[in-house]
Coordinates of C-alpha atoms in Angstrom, one line a residue:
M1 CA 17.2 35.2 -40.7
R2 CA 14.6 34.3 -43.3
R3 CA 11.1 33.2 -42.4
W4 CA 9.1 31.7 -45.2
R5 CA 5.5 32.7 -45.8
G6 CA 3.1 31.4 -48.4
R7 CA 0.8 33.5 -50.6
R8 CA -1.7 34.0 -47.8
G9 CA 1.1 35.0 -45.5
T10 CA 1.0 31.9 -43.2
V11 CA 2.2 28.4 -43.1
M12 CA -1.5 27.4 -43.3
G13 CA -1.8 29.3 -46.6
A14 CA 1.3 27.7 -47.9
V15 CA 0.0 24.2 -47.2
A16 CA -3.3 25.1 -48.9
T17 CA -1.5 26.3 -52.1
G18 CA 1.2 23.6 -52.1
E19 CA 4.1 26.0 -51.6
V20 CA 5.4 24.5 -48.4
F21 CA 8.8 23.4 -49.6
S22 CA 9.3 25.7 -52.6
N23 CA 11.8 27.9 -50.8
F24 CA 13.4 25.2 -48.7
S25 CA 17.1 24.8 -48.8
P26 CA 18.8 22.5 -46.3
G27 CA 21.6 23.9 -44.2
T28 CA 20.7 26.0 -41.3
W29 CA 17.9 25.6 -38.7
D30 CA 16.7 29.1 -39.5
E31 CA 15.8 28.1 -43.1
E32 CA 14.2 24.7 -42.2
I33 CA 10.4 24.7 -42.7
F34 CA 8.0 22.1 -41.4
S35 CA 4.6 21.3 -42.9
F36 CA 1.5 22.1 -41.1
W37 CA 0.9 18.5 -40.1
E38 CA 4.4 18.1 -38.8
V39 CA 3.9 21.1 -36.6
I40 CA 0.6 19.7 -35.4
L41 CA 2.2 16.3 -34.6
M42 CA 5.1 17.9 -32.8
A43 CA 2.8 20.1 -30.7
R44 CA 0.6 17.1 -29.9
F45 CA 3.6 15.0 -29.0
A46 CA 4.9 17.8 -26.7
W47 CA 1.5 18.3 -25.1
T48 CA 1.1 14.5 -24.5
T49 CA 4.7 14.2 -23.1
A50 CA 4.1 17.2 -20.7
C51 CA 0.8 15.6 -19.5
V52 CA 2.4 12.2 -18.9
L53 CA 5.4 13.7 -17.1
T54 CA 3.1 15.8 -14.9
M55 CA 0.9 12.8 -14.0
L56 CA 4.0 10.7 -13.2
F57 CA 5.4 13.5 -11.1
L58 CA 2.1 13.9 -9.2
A59 CA 1.8 10.2 -8.7
G60 CA 5.3 9.9 -7.3
C61 CA 4.9 12.9 -4.9
G62 CA 3.0 13.2 -1.7
A63 CA 2.2 10.8 1.1
K64 CA 2.0 7.2 0.3
G65 CA 0.4 6.3 3.6
P66 CA 1.7 6.1 7.1
R67 CA 5.3 5.2 7.7
L68 CA 5.9 1.7 8.9
A69 CA 8.6 0.4 11.1
S70 CA 9.7 -3.2 11.7
V71 CA 8.4 -4.8 14.9
K72 CA 9.5 -8.1 16.4
G73 CA 9.5 -9.4 19.9
K74 CA 8.7 -12.2 22.3
V75 CA 5.6 -12.8 24.4
T76 CA 5.8 -14.6 27.7
L77 CA 3.1 -15.5 30.2
D78 CA 4.4 -16.0 33.8
G79 CA 7.9 -16.3 32.4
Q80 CA 7.1 -19.0 29.8
P81 CA 7.0 -18.4 26.0
L82 CA 3.4 -18.0 24.9
A83 CA 2.8 -20.0 21.7
N84 CA -0.1 -19.5 19.2
A85 CA -1.0 -16.1 20.6
I86 CA -2.4 -13.3 18.4
V87 CA -0.5 -10.0 19.0
T88 CA -2.3 -6.8 17.8
F89 CA -0.9 -3.3 17.7
T90 CA -3.6 -0.6 17.1
P91 CA -2.4 2.9 16.6
V92 CA -3.7 5.4 19.1
A93 CA -3.8 8.2 16.5
G94 CA -5.6 6.0 14.0
G95 CA -4.4 4.0 11.1
P96 CA -4.2 0.3 10.2
A97 CA -3.7 -2.2 13.0
S98 CA -0.8 -4.7 12.7
T99 CA -0.9 -8.3 13.8
G100 CA 1.3 -11.2 14.3
V101 CA 1.1 -14.8 15.7
T102 CA 3.6 -16.2 18.1
N103 CA 5.5 -19.3 17.2
A104 CA 6.4 -22.1 19.7
N105 CA 9.2 -19.9 21.2
G106 CA 6.7 -17.0 21.8
E107 CA 8.3 -14.9 19.0
Y108 CA 6.2 -12.7 16.7
E109 CA 6.7 -10.3 13.8
L110 CA 4.0 -7.7 12.9
A111 CA 2.5 -7.0 9.5
C112 CA -0.5 -5.0 8.3
Q113 CA -2.3 -4.4 5.1
L114 CA 0.4 -1.9 4.0
G115 CA 3.2 -4.4 4.5
K116 CA 5.6 -5.7 7.1
G117 CA 5.7 -3.7 10.3
A118 CA 3.5 -1.3 12.2
V119 CA 2.7 2.4 11.9
V120 CA 5.2 4.7 13.8
G121 CA 3.7 6.1 17.0
Q122 CA 1.8 5.0 20.2
H123 CA -0.2 1.8 20.1
K124 CA -2.7 -0.1 22.2
V125 CA -1.5 -3.7 22.4
S126 CA -3.7 -6.7 22.8
V127 CA -2.7 -10.4 23.1
R128 CA -5.2 -13.2 22.7
S129 CA -5.0 -16.9 22.6
Q130 CA -5.7 -18.4 19.2
P131 CA -8.6 -20.9 19.5
P132 CA -7.7 -24.4 18.5
T133 CA -9.3 -25.7 15.2
Q134 CA -11.6 -28.6 15.3
T135 CA -10.8 -31.5 13.1
G136 CA -12.4 -34.9 12.7
A137 CA -14.6 -35.7 15.8
G138 CA -16.4 -32.4 15.9
A139 CA -17.1 -32.1 12.2
V140 CA -20.7 -32.7 11.1
S141 CA -22.3 -33.5 7.7
S142 CA -23.9 -30.7 5.7
D143 CA -27.1 -32.7 6.1
D144 CA -27.1 -32.2 9.8
P145 CA -29.2 -29.2 11.1
S146 CA -26.3 -28.0 13.3
Y147 CA -24.3 -27.4 10.1
Q148 CA -25.9 -23.9 9.8
Y149 CA -24.3 -22.8 13.0
G150 CA -20.7 -23.2 11.8
G151 CA -20.5 -26.8 10.7
E152 CA -19.5 -28.1 14.1
D153 CA -21.6 -30.1 16.5
S154 CA -21.7 -27.6 19.4
S155 CA -22.7 -30.2 21.9
R156 CA -19.4 -32.1 21.3
A157 CA -17.1 -29.0 20.7
P158 CA -15.1 -28.0 23.8
V159 CA -15.8 -24.5 25.1
F160 CA -12.8 -22.2 24.4
Q161 CA -11.4 -20.5 27.5
E162 CA -9.0 -17.6 27.1
K163 CA -6.0 -18.3 29.2
I164 CA -4.6 -14.7 28.9
P165 CA -6.1 -12.2 31.4
A166 CA -8.6 -9.6 30.0
K167 CA -6.2 -6.8 31.0
Y168 CA -4.1 -7.8 28.0
N169 CA -6.9 -8.3 25.4
T170 CA -10.6 -7.1 25.9
N171 CA -9.6 -4.5 28.5
T172 CA -6.0 -4.0 27.5
T173 CA -3.8 -1.7 29.5
L174 CA -0.7 -2.3 27.3
V175 CA 0.6 0.8 25.4
R176 CA 3.8 0.6 23.5
E177 CA 5.6 3.1 21.1
V178 CA 6.8 2.0 17.7
K179 CA 9.8 4.1 16.7
P180 CA 11.2 4.6 13.2
G181 CA 13.6 1.7 12.2
S182 CA 13.7 -1.7 13.8
N183 CA 11.9 -2.3 17.1
E184 CA 12.1 -5.2 19.5
I185 CA 9.1 -5.1 21.8
N186 CA 8.9 -7.9 24.3
L187 CA 5.7 -8.5 26.2
D188 CA 6.0 -10.1 29.6
L189 CA 2.5 -10.9 30.7
T190 CA 1.4 -12.3 34.1
T191 CA -1.7 -14.0 35.3
S192 CA -1.6 -12.4 38.7
P193 CA -3.8 -9.3 39.1

């Protein structure tokens, strides 16, 4: 096996004196000689590739947040489907809460800031009525002094009364477990104490 050396005994010396390819003969890998700059470029490319692969590996590994599971269900109040109710699942162990709004049949599906579903584990569940939106008659002009208090004439706006008992919202006693996979969690609420 031959290794080429320049006058100064190194590839660097060979580059400086212009003797890089004076003894080069193509054929075997052992005899192939690269210029100083080719070696530098290959080393830089190898180092950059190693750094990029390491960053991709580290970005792809580790926790990406809590595991989510699909949660659907139906909410009834005294046996009747509860429409336009806000269902909230708040993880007992901490994490993002998931919410859903019931349709006319009382059906809901949860979603949170991380995607569809809820964090796996125990949850405190609250159910609230969705306040009706005011349109037309209650709206006031921006010139009206009452506009600064929400843009509605409070003297004409009906007072919103929660029809769902406090034991299901402000003082909730509901606790449900979300398991990995698909969950169907029906909530049968009653107005009786």
